[in-house]
Amino acid sequence: MEEADVSPRENPSESPNGSSKILRGSFLMMVSYLFFRVGGYLYRFILSRMLGPEGYGLVGLTTPFQGIFQVLSAGGFPPAISKFVAQHNAVDEKDMARQVILTSLKFMMVAGTLFGILIFFSADWIANFYFQKPAMVYPLQAVALITPFSVIVGALRGAFQGVYKMELVVASRAVEQVFMIGMAVTFVSIGFYAAGAVLGTAFGFIASAIVSIILLKKYVWVLFPKPVNKISFKDELVLLKTLLVFSIPVAITALSEMAIYDVGPLVIGRYLPAQDAGYYTTADPIARLPLIISLSVAAVILPAASEAASLKDKVLLENYITQSYRYVVLLVLPLCVGIAIFAQPLLSLLFGSNYIFGAPALSILVVGMTFYTLFMVSSSIIQGMGHPRLPMIILIIGTVLNIILNFLMVPMYGIIGAAVATTIVAFSIMVVILWKTCHITEVKLPYLDFAKIGFASAIMGLSIYFIPKMDLELFGTVIDLGLLAAIIIAPIIYTIIFALIGGFTKRDIRVVRRYSKKFGPLSGAVEKVVKFIDRFVK
């Protein structure tokens, strides 16, 4: 089916609504999340050195509360906006698509303000009673400034995704990152300590909210002209109820998702010194690096699956799902193998030698994130199919299990116990949701592709594992030349092995060639690689 030259309807990968939409949207979302991750790493790289393990540990213990109150304020509406805007737009209901955005914004702005007030007044109790760390009061109070603006950003990004304007998401994230880093460094430099880092995040969301509103007016409202007849208050309440029915399970799911990897820091902060939280907080974002790929695909597959389900196109749906899984595993698995092998050099390079004590936790935690990437894609597929409660139920069970395991293992094994607990839970929920996704969609997983990817990743891992360590100190930072060599060699080995075992398809060749001209000066090199791969494609 993949290689035959058929009509766009028969081969969804070649149609404007087929795999090209998934790939283009996923690529742009990947750029967006890359901005977010690269900016986040730069933020952590600078602040970890400015604050030290203890001060950075305080920021790390504040981050889960920032995420919790952002999710509570947003109420699960961004995915709901994405789904219903795509759904109404697919059947040419422009007025309803516009109203979904407006109604959601009203609700989210009120919720964001209320939860901002709540975190401000509860900060003292959280810092002094639970963590017994008075220095956390001001960073927690600074979170109150984030929530009202973060919900605006979340709502508008949901609207951008719903109309497949992923480039607007990239723009809003770029603005957020630039202001967040600049203001955080400024506030910490003038003596605001850990609270300054959180205030920098707040100013990043404020700037992003302003830019997102401008982008909405210029690029989205033109698609949904203002209706002649204004919707009644009663009808708007009905719409709000519909959105809440979908979004509340999504919000609970999001909270549970956060709990999968944020329970660890919260339990560590309870039993261990702040510097241990600093070690774990530096390991955690590196372990989440593969999520750039899964998040980008998940953001696109939700409205795409919703659209395919609305059109009752099983061929299109199957193509969306199998290709989403395949591309995620193709990129994520070798990346996770590399991170696990070079955990210590990565921590030393990014955060300094003071943080290498987090390396064992990183090597374990990145394995859990490998499992979690597949869970995220499956969760978005099921949500797009109209089953938001299923991921919620699975995650709630996983969260309870994670809390129990962390409280049992952290006091005994420290940060390694937190990493092991998270990995066990990630594997468990992945297995369950993959089984349910196949049952609901009646789509079989590409097991053969997974096996080939696993084999190529294993050979790559064995090859780079024996690269000798060659430390070089440059400007006070220890750089492992073996890590730099692995970054160059690993993709070459992986690509060659995967090509030799017939892992690539004609569709892969067509996709790469379609976008090869956008690589600029590297286009020639990309074409040579494609020609090499094409020799082994049947």
XYZ file of C-alpha atoms in Angstrom:
538
model
C 0.000 0.000 0.000
C 2.869 2.351 0.801
C 4.733 2.049 -2.482
C 1.927 1.928 -5.000
C 1.082 4.989 -7.069
C -2.559 5.463 -6.319
C -5.002 8.286 -6.043
C -4.847 10.728 -3.115
C -7.938 9.133 -1.681
C -6.387 5.676 -1.801
C -3.038 6.809 -0.466
C -3.602 9.324 2.299
C 0.087 9.998 2.662
C 0.051 11.830 -0.665
C -3.112 13.868 -0.127
C -3.247 17.315 1.441
C -5.202 15.804 4.321
C -2.991 12.729 4.739
C 0.397 12.070 6.277
C 1.774 15.293 4.796
C -0.471 17.240 7.175
C 0.758 15.160 10.114
C 4.389 15.524 9.060
C 4.270 19.232 8.291
C 2.300 20.011 11.434
C 4.500 17.744 13.534
C 7.635 19.360 12.128
C 6.417 22.843 12.981
C 5.271 21.732 16.415
C 8.654 20.096 16.890
C 10.253 23.451 16.093
C 7.908 24.999 18.663
C 8.805 22.490 21.348
C 12.447 22.790 20.336
C 12.229 26.510 21.084
C 10.629 25.604 24.380
C 13.216 22.966 25.265
C 16.292 24.814 23.987
C 15.102 27.965 25.713
C 14.346 25.944 28.813
C 17.790 24.361 28.802
C 19.443 27.746 28.331
C 17.315 29.057 31.204
C 18.390 26.130 33.402
C 22.007 26.234 32.208
C 22.383 29.862 33.242
C 20.335 29.788 36.434
C 21.780 26.527 37.757
C 25.195 28.166 37.707
C 23.954 31.476 39.090
C 21.959 29.926 41.950
C 23.945 26.762 42.772
C 22.400 23.358 43.644
C 20.474 24.631 46.678
C 18.967 27.725 45.039
C 18.246 25.848 41.843
C 16.649 23.111 43.935
C 14.194 25.688 45.285
C 13.259 26.654 41.719
C 12.846 22.969 40.867
C 10.496 22.436 43.815
C 8.430 25.440 42.722
C 8.047 24.241 39.120
C 5.497 21.467 39.851
C 3.200 23.969 41.577
C 3.521 26.299 38.607
C 2.410 23.477 36.314
C -0.394 22.329 38.622
C -1.990 25.757 38.873
C -1.564 26.405 35.154
C -3.447 23.195 34.378
C -6.141 23.970 36.941
C -6.545 27.457 35.489
C -6.680 26.226 31.890
C -9.127 23.484 32.878
C -8.108 21.260 29.974
C -9.456 23.792 27.473
C -6.477 24.077 25.029
C -6.929 20.502 23.681
C -10.708 21.051 23.681
C -10.275 24.219 21.629
C -7.993 22.390 19.205
C -10.450 19.502 18.822
C -13.674 21.489 18.425
C -12.207 24.204 16.211
C -10.860 21.499 13.872
C -14.146 19.604 14.044
C -16.379 22.595 13.272
C -14.006 23.916 10.635
C -13.985 20.529 8.858
C -17.753 20.757 8.303
C -17.656 24.509 7.494
C -19.264 25.693 10.758
C -17.193 28.888 10.951
C -19.390 30.669 13.499
C -19.160 27.814 15.973
C -15.389 27.516 15.542
C -15.028 31.211 16.407
C -17.379 30.924 19.364
C -15.435 27.991 20.794
C -12.377 30.242 21.058
C -14.248 33.170 22.601
C -16.187 31.134 25.168
C -13.075 29.258 26.219
C -11.104 32.469 26.668
C -13.742 33.971 28.959
C -13.837 30.937 31.218
C -10.075 30.500 31.335
C -9.319 34.130 32.194
C -11.649 34.009 35.197
C -10.209 30.679 36.351
C -6.627 31.906 35.891
C -7.234 34.943 38.080
C -8.897 32.926 40.851
C -6.169 30.279 40.965
C -3.499 32.983 40.923
C -5.011 34.445 44.101
C -5.212 30.975 45.639
C -1.525 30.114 45.121
C -0.450 33.517 46.446
C -2.192 33.039 49.789
C -1.340 29.331 50.145
C 2.396 29.788 49.454
C 3.327 30.264 53.123
C 1.632 27.031 54.211
C 3.189 24.971 51.388
C 6.706 26.285 52.009
C 6.735 26.085 55.799
C 4.453 23.164 56.630
C 4.985 20.635 53.824
C 8.535 21.348 52.633
C 9.779 23.046 55.818
C 11.794 25.388 53.595
C 10.868 29.043 54.308
C 12.941 30.245 51.326
C 10.257 28.802 49.016
C 7.589 31.356 50.033
C 8.540 34.091 47.569
C 9.095 31.797 44.554
C 5.668 30.224 45.161
C 4.012 33.643 45.446
C 5.611 34.636 42.140
C 3.689 31.782 40.503
C 0.507 33.806 41.111
C 1.584 36.230 38.385
C 1.990 33.416 35.851
C -1.446 31.781 35.819
C -3.645 34.619 34.453
C -1.418 35.108 31.420
C -0.507 31.455 30.832
C -4.177 30.567 30.296
C -4.509 33.195 27.564
C -1.449 31.778 25.835
C -2.774 28.228 26.208
C -6.174 29.084 24.748
C -4.761 30.863 21.714
C -2.236 28.116 21.011
C -5.127 25.658 21.087
C -6.862 27.815 18.467
C -3.717 27.904 16.317
C -3.455 24.106 16.451
C -7.125 23.703 15.576
C -6.612 25.499 12.253
C -3.174 23.890 11.700
C -1.375 27.250 12.016
C 1.550 25.658 13.839
C 3.908 28.423 12.766
C 1.984 30.789 15.040
C 2.655 28.468 17.969
C 6.354 28.607 17.093
C 6.261 32.419 17.087
C 4.501 32.681 20.445
C 6.903 30.199 22.047
C 9.919 32.076 20.690
C 8.713 35.310 22.281
C 7.982 33.521 25.559
C 11.470 32.032 25.731
C 13.334 35.235 24.903
C 11.530 37.260 27.569
C 11.616 34.454 30.136
C 15.392 34.020 29.949
C 16.199 37.715 29.732
C 14.001 38.758 32.652
C 14.978 35.770 34.839
C 18.685 36.533 34.471
C 17.987 40.199 35.211
C 15.962 39.510 38.363
C 18.437 36.961 39.740
C 21.358 39.291 39.008
C 19.837 42.114 41.044
C 19.276 39.865 44.048
C 15.830 38.265 43.756
C 17.441 34.785 44.070
C 15.076 31.851 43.278
C 12.003 34.122 43.137
C 13.672 36.047 40.305
C 13.769 32.925 38.154
C 10.012 32.432 38.582
C 9.319 36.119 37.893
C 11.220 35.746 34.623
C 8.813 32.973 33.609
C 5.881 35.254 34.404
C 7.175 38.012 32.144
C 7.710 35.452 29.384
C 4.010 34.532 29.487
C 2.944 38.182 29.586
C 4.907 38.936 26.411
C 3.677 35.741 24.717
C 0.049 36.553 25.582
C 0.314 39.974 23.927
C 1.900 38.539 20.774
C -0.610 35.649 20.611
C -3.548 38.063 20.683
C -2.028 40.003 17.784
C -1.476 36.791 15.803
C -5.038 35.637 16.487
C -6.508 38.841 15.090
C -4.281 38.833 12.034
C -4.249 35.166 10.983
C -7.133 33.286 12.631
C -10.064 35.699 12.793
C -9.840 36.156 9.000
C -10.781 32.476 8.710
C -13.797 32.930 11.009
C -15.516 36.261 10.238
C -17.633 37.826 12.956
C -21.168 36.358 12.703
C -24.163 38.567 11.968
C -26.247 37.067 14.782
C -24.637 36.997 18.197
C -24.972 33.770 20.168
C -27.386 33.942 23.119
C -26.190 33.597 26.706
C -28.147 30.358 27.063
C -26.579 28.878 23.939
C -23.152 29.942 25.151
C -23.740 28.105 28.423
C -24.671 25.005 26.428
C -21.427 25.357 24.464
C -19.466 25.855 27.681
C -20.987 22.688 29.098
C -19.940 20.772 25.974
C -16.410 22.096 26.301
C -16.298 21.272 30.005
C -17.508 17.713 29.424
C -14.517 17.205 27.151
C -11.990 19.393 28.980
C -12.440 18.307 32.606
C -11.240 14.744 31.929
C -8.421 16.254 29.852
C -7.460 18.522 32.775
C -7.470 15.603 35.181
C -5.415 13.699 32.626
C -2.943 16.591 32.386
C -2.618 16.767 36.170
C -2.038 13.043 36.291
C 0.523 13.339 33.494
C 2.383 15.926 35.525
C 2.206 13.710 38.573
C 3.987 10.936 36.676
C 7.206 12.958 36.592
C 6.568 15.682 39.216
C 5.726 13.456 42.159
C 9.433 12.613 42.393
C 10.607 16.207 43.081
C 7.737 16.805 45.514
C 8.645 13.723 47.556
C 12.366 14.478 47.292
C 11.708 17.981 48.655
C 9.859 16.464 51.588
C 12.573 13.993 52.687
C 15.875 15.235 51.221
C 17.886 18.494 51.241
C 17.246 21.144 48.593
C 20.520 20.301 46.816
C 19.259 16.750 46.114
C 16.208 18.322 44.524
C 18.657 20.379 42.460
C 20.412 17.227 41.204
C 17.106 15.591 40.246
C 15.794 18.814 38.696
C 18.765 18.949 36.323
C 18.384 15.280 35.363
C 14.647 15.525 34.760
C 14.632 18.046 31.859
C 17.316 16.113 29.983
C 15.292 12.935 30.403
C 12.299 14.775 28.960
C 14.202 15.782 25.814
C 12.532 12.977 23.778
C 9.173 14.527 24.662
C 9.915 17.244 22.090
C 9.157 14.653 19.438
C 6.148 13.024 21.079
C 4.599 16.353 22.085
C 4.883 17.663 18.539
C 3.208 14.583 17.075
C 0.599 14.412 19.850
C -0.428 18.036 19.295
C -1.122 17.330 15.608
C -2.608 13.850 15.867
C -5.420 14.966 18.209
C -7.214 17.265 15.719
C -6.195 14.993 12.833
C -7.733 11.936 14.467
C -10.815 13.990 15.303
C -11.109 15.072 11.670
C -10.677 11.522 10.322
C -13.263 10.222 12.783
C -15.711 12.981 11.771
C -15.240 12.065 8.108
C -15.512 8.330 9.001
C -12.393 7.678 6.925
C -10.838 4.501 8.383
C -8.020 4.405 5.833
C -6.987 7.945 6.691
C -7.243 7.233 10.418
C -5.105 4.105 10.152
C -2.472 6.019 8.223
C -2.416 8.818 10.806
C -2.005 6.406 13.705
C 0.574 3.973 12.326
C 2.765 6.717 10.894
C 2.586 8.723 14.139
C 3.788 5.756 16.175
C 6.475 4.864 13.682
C 7.990 8.329 13.380
C 7.958 8.841 17.147
C 9.771 5.579 17.906
C 12.131 6.096 14.945
C 13.420 9.326 16.498
C 12.884 8.790 20.221
C 14.457 5.379 20.852
C 18.000 6.113 19.584
C 17.917 9.486 21.343
C 17.054 7.851 24.668
C 19.789 5.251 24.236
C 22.349 7.984 23.681
C 21.210 10.001 26.695
C 21.306 6.954 28.977
C 24.884 6.118 27.940
C 26.231 9.671 28.225
C 24.217 10.862 31.250
C 27.180 12.096 33.284
C 28.947 14.034 30.480
C 25.647 15.663 29.515
C 24.963 16.881 33.050
C 28.516 18.162 33.401
C 28.374 19.969 30.059
C 24.976 21.589 30.569
C 24.925 22.322 34.276
C 28.475 21.945 35.558
C 30.376 19.281 37.474
C 28.433 20.093 40.687
C 25.407 18.304 39.209
C 26.936 14.996 38.038
C 25.439 13.268 41.097
C 22.165 13.215 39.151
C 23.632 10.996 36.378
C 22.391 7.603 37.707
C 18.879 9.007 38.057
C 19.049 10.418 34.519
C 20.078 7.077 32.981
C 17.052 5.425 34.592
C 14.590 8.266 34.093
C 15.193 8.580 30.343
C 14.101 4.944 29.957
C 10.803 5.875 31.588
C 10.421 8.811 29.228
C 10.836 6.427 26.291
C 7.755 4.570 27.479
C 5.954 7.797 28.230
C 6.366 9.155 24.695
C 4.232 6.311 23.334
C 1.683 6.886 26.052
C 1.377 10.563 25.067
C 0.752 9.818 21.393
C -1.823 7.159 22.270
C -3.518 9.525 24.705
C -3.940 12.191 22.007
C -5.310 9.625 19.548
C -7.914 8.433 22.037
C -8.857 12.002 22.965
C -9.255 12.858 19.285
C -11.504 9.818 18.875
C -13.792 11.234 21.556
C -12.691 9.144 24.565
C -10.991 11.676 26.903
C -11.884 9.724 30.057
C -9.820 6.654 29.214
C -6.375 8.325 29.421
C -7.626 10.063 32.554
C -8.519 6.782 34.260
C -5.228 5.157 33.286
C -3.244 8.147 34.491
C -5.122 8.428 37.774
C -4.271 4.809 38.522
C -0.687 5.461 37.438
C -0.491 8.567 39.623
C -1.664 6.700 42.707
C 0.902 3.980 41.999
C 3.626 6.599 41.454
C 2.864 8.361 44.733
C 2.983 5.073 46.636
C 6.234 3.951 45.001
C 7.927 7.328 45.514
C 7.030 7.527 49.194
C 8.368 3.986 49.614
C 11.528 4.312 47.525
C 12.772 7.904 47.967
C 13.473 7.611 51.736
C 15.470 4.415 51.057
C 17.180 5.089 47.720
C 17.103 8.874 47.328
C 16.765 10.366 43.865
C 17.474 6.989 42.220
C 14.356 5.644 43.942
C 12.298 8.449 42.413
C 13.657 7.644 38.939
C 12.954 3.906 39.286
C 9.402 4.538 40.555
C 8.649 6.853 37.625
C 10.031 4.376 35.090
C 7.966 1.484 36.462
C 4.788 3.558 36.267
C 5.559 4.881 32.760
C 5.983 1.351 31.429
C 2.758 0.157 33.071
C 0.548 2.924 31.686
C 2.137 2.619 28.229
C 1.231 -1.057 27.960
C -2.371 -0.452 29.014
C -3.062 2.501 26.707
C -1.446 0.877 23.666
C -3.736 -2.109 24.114
C -6.813 0.107 24.470
C -5.852 2.270 21.473
C -5.582 -0.767 19.224
C -8.935 -2.022 20.505
C -10.779 1.285 19.970
C -9.317 2.197 16.581
C -9.004 -1.388 15.268
C -5.511 -0.494 14.070
C -2.566 -2.851 14.506
C 0.722 -1.475 15.776
C 3.684 -1.580 13.345
C 5.508 -4.239 15.389
C 7.987 -5.101 12.630
C 8.996 -1.462 12.317
C 9.438 -1.277 16.093
C 11.689 -4.353 16.022
C 13.878 -2.901 13.273
C 14.165 0.415 15.109
C 15.077 -1.407 18.323
C 17.766 -3.453 16.566
C 19.344 -0.392 14.922
C 19.258 1.502 18.236
C 20.917 -1.390 20.074
C 23.765 -1.614 17.543
C 24.209 2.153 17.724
C 24.271 2.040 21.530
C 26.888 -0.718 21.640
C 29.036 1.211 19.169
C 29.096 4.479 21.114
C 29.310 2.803 24.536
C 32.964 1.890 23.914
C 34.010 5.380 22.814
C 36.705 6.381 25.347
C 36.158 9.407 27.583
C 38.431 12.352 26.786
C 37.753 15.264 29.140
C 38.689 18.777 28.055
C 38.264 21.797 30.328
C 37.212 24.930 28.471
C 36.254 28.179 30.231
C 35.681 26.299 33.467
C 33.411 23.702 31.847
C 34.467 20.055 31.456
C 33.655 18.817 27.945
C 33.790 15.113 27.113
C 35.188 14.818 23.595
C 33.803 11.281 23.540
C 30.295 12.748 23.848
C 30.943 15.093 20.928
C 32.265 12.175 18.870
C 29.159 10.122 19.720
C 26.849 12.965 18.637
C 28.498 12.845 15.200
C 28.939 9.083 14.861
C 25.683 7.787 16.372
C 23.266 9.139 13.701
C 25.497 7.766 10.942
C 25.634 4.287 12.469
C 21.896 4.311 13.201
C 20.974 5.410 9.671
C 23.250 2.863 7.997
C 22.050 -0.067 10.132
C 18.393 0.890 9.733
C 18.824 1.188 5.966
C 20.656 -2.168 5.697
C 17.854 -4.040 7.492
C 15.208 -2.460 5.242
C 13.734 -0.114 7.833
C 13.102 2.828 5.497
C 10.172 2.930 3.069
C 9.386 4.667 -0.200
C 7.153 7.022 1.760
C 10.172 8.093 3.861
C 12.121 8.839 0.707
C 9.279 10.906 -0.758
C 8.809 12.854 2.457
C 12.492 13.724 2.868
C 12.825 14.753 -0.773
C 9.712 16.895 -0.483
C 11.343 18.968 2.238
C 15.019 18.554 1.276
C 15.222 21.933 -0.470
C 14.362 23.636 2.829
C 17.664 22.446 4.333
C 19.509 25.200 2.464
C 23.264 24.530 2.147
C 22.725 21.011 3.536
C 20.328 20.041 0.718
C 23.092 18.395 -1.308
C 24.264 16.283 1.623
C 20.682 15.310 2.429
C 20.120 14.182 -1.155
C 23.228 11.979 -1.027
C 21.958 10.344 2.155
C 18.556 9.811 0.543
C 20.142 8.174 -2.507
C 22.116 5.840 -0.234
C 18.992 4.871 1.703
C 16.963 4.445 -1.499
C 19.306 1.658 -2.625
C 18.048 -0.537 0.224
C 14.344 0.279 -0.011
C 12.284 -2.495 -1.531
